[in-house]
mmCIF file with all atom_site columns, C-alpha atoms in Angstrom:
data_model
loop_
_atom_site.group_PDB
_atom_site.id
_atom_site.type_symbol
_atom_site.label_atom_id
_atom_site.label_alt_id
_atom_site.label_comp_id
_atom_site.label_asym_id
_atom_site.label_entity_id
_atom_site.label_seq_id
_atom_site.pdbx_PDB_ins_code
_atom_site.Cartn_x
_atom_site.Cartn_y
_atom_site.Cartn_z
_atom_site.occupancy
_atom_site.B_iso_or_equiv
_atom_site.pdbx_formal_charge
_atom_site.auth_seq_id
_atom_site.auth_comp_id
_atom_site.auth_asym_id
_atom_site.auth_atom_id
_atom_site.pdbx_PDB_model_num
ATOM 1   C CA . MET F 1 1   ? 133.149 -68.176 -68.080 1.00 0.00 ? 1   MET F CA 1
ATOM 2   C CA . ARG F 1 2   ? 134.293 -64.913 -66.529 1.00 0.00 ? 2   ARG F CA 1
ATOM 3   C CA . THR F 1 3   ? 133.915 -66.441 -63.042 1.00 0.00 ? 3   THR F CA 1
ATOM 4   C CA . TRP F 1 4   ? 136.097 -69.363 -64.133 1.00 0.00 ? 4   TRP F CA 1
ATOM 5   C CA . LYS F 1 5   ? 138.837 -66.998 -65.351 1.00 0.00 ? 5   LYS F CA 1
ATOM 6   C CA . MET F 1 6   ? 138.723 -65.001 -62.129 1.00 0.00 ? 6   MET F CA 1
ATOM 7   C CA . ALA F 1 7   ? 138.939 -68.229 -60.132 1.00 0.00 ? 7   ALA F CA 1
ATOM 8   C CA . ALA F 1 8   ? 141.990 -69.260 -62.181 1.00 0.00 ? 8   ALA F CA 1
ATOM 9   C CA . MET F 1 9   ? 143.669 -65.937 -61.489 1.00 0.00 ? 9   MET F CA 1
ATOM 10  C CA . LEU F 1 10  ? 142.879 -66.262 -57.778 1.00 0.00 ? 10  LEU F CA 1
ATOM 11  C CA . ALA F 1 11  ? 144.282 -69.788 -57.730 1.00 0.00 ? 11  ALA F CA 1
ATOM 12  C CA . ALA F 1 12  ? 147.451 -68.586 -59.466 1.00 0.00 ? 12  ALA F CA 1
ATOM 13  C CA . ALA F 1 13  ? 147.889 -65.826 -56.901 1.00 0.00 ? 13  ALA F CA 1
ATOM 14  C CA . VAL F 1 14  ? 147.374 -68.278 -54.048 1.00 0.00 ? 14  VAL F CA 1
ATOM 15  C CA . LEU F 1 15  ? 149.871 -70.683 -55.573 1.00 0.00 ? 15  LEU F CA 1
ATOM 16  C CA . LEU F 1 16  ? 152.536 -68.059 -55.990 1.00 0.00 ? 16  LEU F CA 1
ATOM 17  C CA . GLY F 1 17  ? 152.070 -66.953 -52.416 1.00 0.00 ? 17  GLY F CA 1
ATOM 18  C CA . THR F 1 18  ? 152.077 -70.430 -50.837 1.00 0.00 ? 18  THR F CA 1
ATOM 19  C CA . ALA F 1 19  ? 154.308 -72.545 -53.053 1.00 0.00 ? 19  ALA F CA 1
ATOM 20  C CA . GLY F 1 20  ? 157.211 -72.594 -50.637 1.00 0.00 ? 20  GLY F CA 1
ATOM 21  C CA . VAL F 1 21  ? 155.371 -72.850 -47.306 1.00 0.00 ? 21  VAL F CA 1
ATOM 22  C CA . ALA F 1 22  ? 156.215 -76.482 -46.501 1.00 0.00 ? 22  ALA F CA 1
ATOM 23  C CA . LEU F 1 23  ? 159.697 -76.156 -47.938 1.00 0.00 ? 23  LEU F CA 1
ATOM 24  C CA . ALA F 1 24  ? 161.926 -73.224 -47.198 1.00 0.00 ? 24  ALA F CA 1
ATOM 25  C CA . GLN F 1 25  ? 160.397 -70.378 -49.179 1.00 0.00 ? 25  GLN F CA 1
ATOM 26  C CA . ASP F 1 26  ? 163.905 -69.082 -49.745 1.00 0.00 ? 26  ASP F CA 1
ATOM 27  C CA . ASP F 1 27  ? 164.762 -72.278 -51.671 1.00 0.00 ? 27  ASP F CA 1
ATOM 28  C CA . TRP F 1 28  ? 161.894 -71.701 -54.109 1.00 0.00 ? 28  TRP F CA 1
ATOM 29  C CA . LYS F 1 29  ? 162.779 -68.035 -54.567 1.00 0.00 ? 29  LYS F CA 1
ATOM 30  C CA . ALA F 1 30  ? 166.469 -68.834 -54.959 1.00 0.00 ? 30  ALA F CA 1
ATOM 31  C CA . ALA F 1 31  ? 165.822 -71.531 -57.584 1.00 0.00 ? 31  ALA F CA 1
ATOM 32  C CA . ARG F 1 32  ? 163.571 -69.151 -59.496 1.00 0.00 ? 32  ARG F CA 1
ATOM 33  C CA . ALA F 1 33  ? 166.065 -66.285 -59.287 1.00 0.00 ? 33  ALA F CA 1
ATOM 34  C CA . ALA F 1 34  ? 168.863 -68.602 -60.430 1.00 0.00 ? 34  ALA F CA 1
ATOM 35  C CA . GLY F 1 35  ? 166.845 -69.650 -63.478 1.00 0.00 ? 35  GLY F CA 1
ATOM 36  C CA . GLN F 1 36  ? 166.714 -73.281 -62.350 1.00 0.00 ? 36  GLN F CA 1
ATOM 37  C CA . ILE F 1 37  ? 162.904 -73.479 -62.445 1.00 0.00 ? 37  ILE F CA 1
ATOM 38  C CA . GLY F 1 38  ? 160.272 -71.849 -64.584 1.00 0.00 ? 38  GLY F CA 1
ATOM 39  C CA . GLU F 1 39  ? 156.592 -71.654 -65.363 1.00 0.00 ? 39  GLU F CA 1
ATOM 40  C CA . GLN F 1 40  ? 155.100 -73.896 -68.033 1.00 0.00 ? 40  GLN F CA 1
ATOM 41  C CA . PRO F 1 41  ? 151.961 -73.503 -70.161 1.00 0.00 ? 41  PRO F CA 1
ATOM 42  C CA . ASP F 1 42  ? 150.397 -76.534 -68.480 1.00 0.00 ? 42  ASP F CA 1
ATOM 43  C CA . GLY F 1 43  ? 150.250 -74.672 -65.149 1.00 0.00 ? 43  GLY F CA 1
ATOM 44  C CA . TYR F 1 44  ? 153.081 -76.535 -63.499 1.00 0.00 ? 44  TYR F CA 1
ATOM 45  C CA . LEU F 1 45  ? 156.678 -75.649 -62.668 1.00 0.00 ? 45  LEU F CA 1
ATOM 46  C CA . GLY F 1 46  ? 159.471 -77.231 -64.655 1.00 0.00 ? 46  GLY F CA 1
ATOM 47  C CA . VAL F 1 47  ? 163.184 -77.699 -64.137 1.00 0.00 ? 47  VAL F CA 1
ATOM 48  C CA . VAL F 1 48  ? 165.253 -75.645 -66.557 1.00 0.00 ? 48  VAL F CA 1
ATOM 49  C CA . GLY F 1 49  ? 168.379 -77.531 -67.589 1.00 0.00 ? 49  GLY F CA 1
ATOM 50  C CA . ALA F 1 50  ? 170.061 -80.102 -65.355 1.00 0.00 ? 50  ALA F CA 1
ATOM 51  C CA . SER F 1 51  ? 168.176 -81.248 -62.293 1.00 0.00 ? 51  SER F CA 1
ATOM 52  C CA . THR F 1 52  ? 169.322 -82.293 -58.857 1.00 0.00 ? 52  THR F CA 1
ATOM 53  C CA . PRO F 1 53  ? 167.406 -84.461 -56.386 1.00 0.00 ? 53  PRO F CA 1
ATOM 54  C CA . ALA F 1 54  ? 166.689 -81.392 -54.218 1.00 0.00 ? 54  ALA F CA 1
ATOM 55  C CA . LEU F 1 55  ? 165.479 -79.348 -57.187 1.00 0.00 ? 55  LEU F CA 1
ATOM 56  C CA . ALA F 1 56  ? 163.306 -82.201 -58.453 1.00 0.00 ? 56  ALA F CA 1
ATOM 57  C CA . ALA F 1 57  ? 161.790 -82.580 -54.966 1.00 0.00 ? 57  ALA F CA 1
ATOM 58  C CA . LEU F 1 58  ? 161.071 -78.850 -54.769 1.00 0.00 ? 58  LEU F CA 1
ATOM 59  C CA . VAL F 1 59  ? 159.343 -78.812 -58.169 1.00 0.00 ? 59  VAL F CA 1
ATOM 60  C CA . ALA F 1 60  ? 157.390 -81.995 -57.380 1.00 0.00 ? 60  ALA F CA 1
ATOM 61  C CA . HIS F 1 61  ? 156.216 -80.540 -54.060 1.00 0.00 ? 61  HIS F CA 1
ATOM 62  C CA . VAL F 1 62  ? 154.985 -77.312 -55.655 1.00 0.00 ? 62  VAL F CA 1
ATOM 63  C CA . ASN F 1 63  ? 153.323 -79.210 -58.512 1.00 0.00 ? 63  ASN F CA 1
ATOM 64  C CA . ILE F 1 64  ? 151.481 -81.500 -56.084 1.00 0.00 ? 64  ILE F CA 1
ATOM 65  C CA . GLN F 1 65  ? 150.142 -78.416 -54.305 1.00 0.00 ? 65  GLN F CA 1
ATOM 66  C CA . ARG F 1 66  ? 149.130 -76.866 -57.611 1.00 0.00 ? 66  ARG F CA 1
ATOM 67  C CA . LYS F 1 67  ? 147.342 -79.994 -58.804 1.00 0.00 ? 67  LYS F CA 1
ATOM 68  C CA . SER F 1 68  ? 145.400 -80.087 -55.553 1.00 0.00 ? 68  SER F CA 1
ATOM 69  C CA . VAL F 1 69  ? 144.248 -76.492 -56.053 1.00 0.00 ? 69  VAL F CA 1
ATOM 70  C CA . TYR F 1 70  ? 143.495 -77.068 -59.746 1.00 0.00 ? 70  TYR F CA 1
ATOM 71  C CA . THR F 1 71  ? 141.437 -80.156 -58.940 1.00 0.00 ? 71  THR F CA 1
ATOM 72  C CA . ARG F 1 72  ? 139.397 -78.390 -56.275 1.00 0.00 ? 72  ARG F CA 1
ATOM 73  C CA . GLU F 1 73  ? 138.852 -75.229 -58.337 1.00 0.00 ? 73  GLU F CA 1
ATOM 74  C CA . ALA F 1 74  ? 138.034 -77.135 -61.523 1.00 0.00 ? 74  ALA F CA 1
ATOM 75  C CA . ALA F 1 75  ? 135.325 -79.084 -59.717 1.00 0.00 ? 75  ALA F CA 1
ATOM 76  C CA . ALA F 1 76  ? 133.920 -75.878 -58.211 1.00 0.00 ? 76  ALA F CA 1
ATOM 77  C CA . ASN F 1 77  ? 133.842 -74.215 -61.637 1.00 0.00 ? 77  ASN F CA 1
ATOM 78  C CA . ASN F 1 78  ? 132.573 -77.163 -63.695 1.00 0.00 ? 78  ASN F CA 1
ATOM 79  C CA . ALA F 1 79  ? 135.808 -77.377 -65.692 1.00 0.00 ? 79  ALA F CA 1
ATOM 80  C CA . THR F 1 80  ? 138.392 -80.080 -66.322 1.00 0.00 ? 80  THR F CA 1
ATOM 81  C CA . VAL F 1 81  ? 141.580 -80.090 -64.271 1.00 0.00 ? 81  VAL F CA 1
ATOM 82  C CA . GLU F 1 82  ? 143.584 -79.799 -67.494 1.00 0.00 ? 82  GLU F CA 1
ATOM 83  C CA . ASP F 1 83  ? 141.654 -76.744 -68.693 1.00 0.00 ? 83  ASP F CA 1
ATOM 84  C CA . PHE F 1 84  ? 141.931 -75.078 -65.310 1.00 0.00 ? 84  PHE F CA 1
ATOM 85  C CA . ALA F 1 85  ? 145.667 -75.846 -65.127 1.00 0.00 ? 85  ALA F CA 1
ATOM 86  C CA . PHE F 1 86  ? 146.197 -74.493 -68.659 1.00 0.00 ? 86  PHE F CA 1
ATOM 87  C CA . THR F 1 87  ? 144.403 -71.227 -67.849 1.00 0.00 ? 87  THR F CA 1
ATOM 88  C CA . SER F 1 88  ? 146.449 -70.943 -64.670 1.00 0.00 ? 88  SER F CA 1
ATOM 89  C CA . GLY F 1 89  ? 149.617 -71.576 -66.694 1.00 0.00 ? 89  GLY F CA 1
ATOM 90  C CA . CYS F 1 90  ? 148.674 -68.724 -69.037 1.00 0.00 ? 90  CYS F CA 1
ATOM 91  C CA . ASN F 1 91  ? 148.204 -66.422 -66.058 1.00 0.00 ? 91  ASN F CA 1
ATOM 92  C CA . LEU F 1 92  ? 151.346 -67.556 -64.239 1.00 0.00 ? 92  LEU F CA 1
ATOM 93  C CA . ILE F 1 93  ? 153.480 -66.983 -67.347 1.00 0.00 ? 93  ILE F CA 1
ATOM 94  C CA . ALA F 1 94  ? 151.882 -63.553 -67.826 1.00 0.00 ? 94  ALA F CA 1
ATOM 95  C CA . LYS F 1 95  ? 152.788 -62.679 -64.223 1.00 0.00 ? 95  LYS F CA 1
ATOM 96  C CA . THR F 1 96  ? 156.448 -63.627 -64.517 1.00 0.00 ? 96  THR F CA 1
ATOM 97  C CA . SER F 1 97  ? 158.930 -60.842 -63.913 1.00 0.00 ? 97  SER F CA 1
ATOM 98  C CA . PRO F 1 98  ? 161.850 -59.833 -66.099 1.00 0.00 ? 98  PRO F CA 1
ATOM 99  C CA . GLY F 1 99  ? 164.585 -62.409 -65.618 1.00 0.00 ? 99  GLY F CA 1
ATOM 100 C CA . ASP F 1 100 ? 162.186 -65.270 -64.795 1.00 0.00 ? 100 ASP F CA 1
ATOM 101 C CA . LYS F 1 101 ? 162.235 -68.426 -66.902 1.00 0.00 ? 101 LYS F CA 1
ATOM 102 C CA . TYR F 1 102 ? 159.168 -69.740 -68.692 1.00 0.00 ? 102 TYR F CA 1
ATOM 103 C CA . ARG F 1 103 ? 158.460 -72.326 -71.365 1.00 0.00 ? 103 ARG F CA 1
ATOM 104 C CA . ALA F 1 104 ? 157.361 -70.765 -74.660 1.00 0.00 ? 104 ALA F CA 1
ATOM 105 C CA . PRO F 1 105 ? 154.668 -72.364 -76.850 1.00 0.00 ? 105 PRO F CA 1
ATOM 106 C CA . GLY F 1 106 ? 157.307 -74.077 -79.005 1.00 0.00 ? 106 GLY F CA 1
ATOM 107 C CA . GLY F 1 107 ? 158.745 -75.831 -75.935 1.00 0.00 ? 107 GLY F CA 1
ATOM 108 C CA . ALA F 1 108 ? 161.949 -73.797 -75.533 1.00 0.00 ? 108 ALA F CA 1
ATOM 109 C CA . TRP F 1 109 ? 162.808 -72.203 -72.218 1.00 0.00 ? 109 TRP F CA 1
ATOM 110 C CA . LYS F 1 110 ? 162.901 -68.423 -72.454 1.00 0.00 ? 110 LYS F CA 1
ATOM 111 C CA . THR F 1 111 ? 163.954 -65.674 -70.093 1.00 0.00 ? 111 THR F CA 1
ATOM 112 C CA . ARG F 1 112 ? 161.346 -62.985 -69.601 1.00 0.00 ? 112 ARG F CA 1
ATOM 113 C CA . GLY F 1 113 ? 162.514 -59.616 -70.826 1.00 0.00 ? 113 GLY F CA 1
ATOM 114 C CA . ALA F 1 114 ? 160.923 -56.211 -70.331 1.00 0.00 ? 114 ALA F CA 1
ATOM 115 C CA . GLY F 1 115 ? 158.109 -57.019 -72.773 1.00 0.00 ? 115 GLY F CA 1
ATOM 116 C CA . ALA F 1 116 ? 155.314 -59.526 -72.528 1.00 0.00 ? 116 ALA F CA 1
ATOM 117 C CA . PRO F 1 117 ? 156.290 -63.212 -72.544 1.00 0.00 ? 117 PRO F CA 1
ATOM 118 C CA . GLU F 1 118 ? 155.397 -65.464 -75.476 1.00 0.00 ? 118 GLU F CA 1
ATOM 119 C CA . ARG F 1 119 ? 152.232 -67.355 -74.605 1.00 0.00 ? 119 ARG F CA 1
ATOM 120 C CA . ASP F 1 120 ? 150.066 -69.957 -76.270 1.00 0.00 ? 120 ASP F CA 1
ATOM 121 C CA . SER F 1 121 ? 147.644 -68.426 -78.760 1.00 0.00 ? 121 SER F CA 1
ATOM 122 C CA . ARG F 1 122 ? 144.757 -69.884 -76.722 1.00 0.00 ? 122 ARG F CA 1
ATOM 123 C CA . CYS F 1 123 ? 145.682 -67.693 -73.737 1.00 0.00 ? 123 CYS F CA 1
ATOM 124 C CA . LEU F 1 124 ? 143.396 -64.693 -73.313 1.00 0.00 ? 124 LEU F CA 1
#
């Protein structure tokens, strides 16, 4: 189990570092800084508020990359894709910075403050 958690954290780090490679990395960072996108408990990015075609394409592109990593890592760690994605979502939300958006367990979008973000009770 510990190996699975470490793999999830590694996958999350890889995702954060490579999410904007195919698209302009500045677009991803700008959308995040503007509060237009945020991390979700399911391990995928979400659009906060109104979407645009460009924003939807950016989020879809990142989520396709994430699902690919989750699928590969879940198979390597004898886990389901959903479980691996959920654990990654817990870690990604925990790694948000003050000012970043994230979806709280109740479904509302929150802005990370100086303290820890609200996470699902199943997150370790």
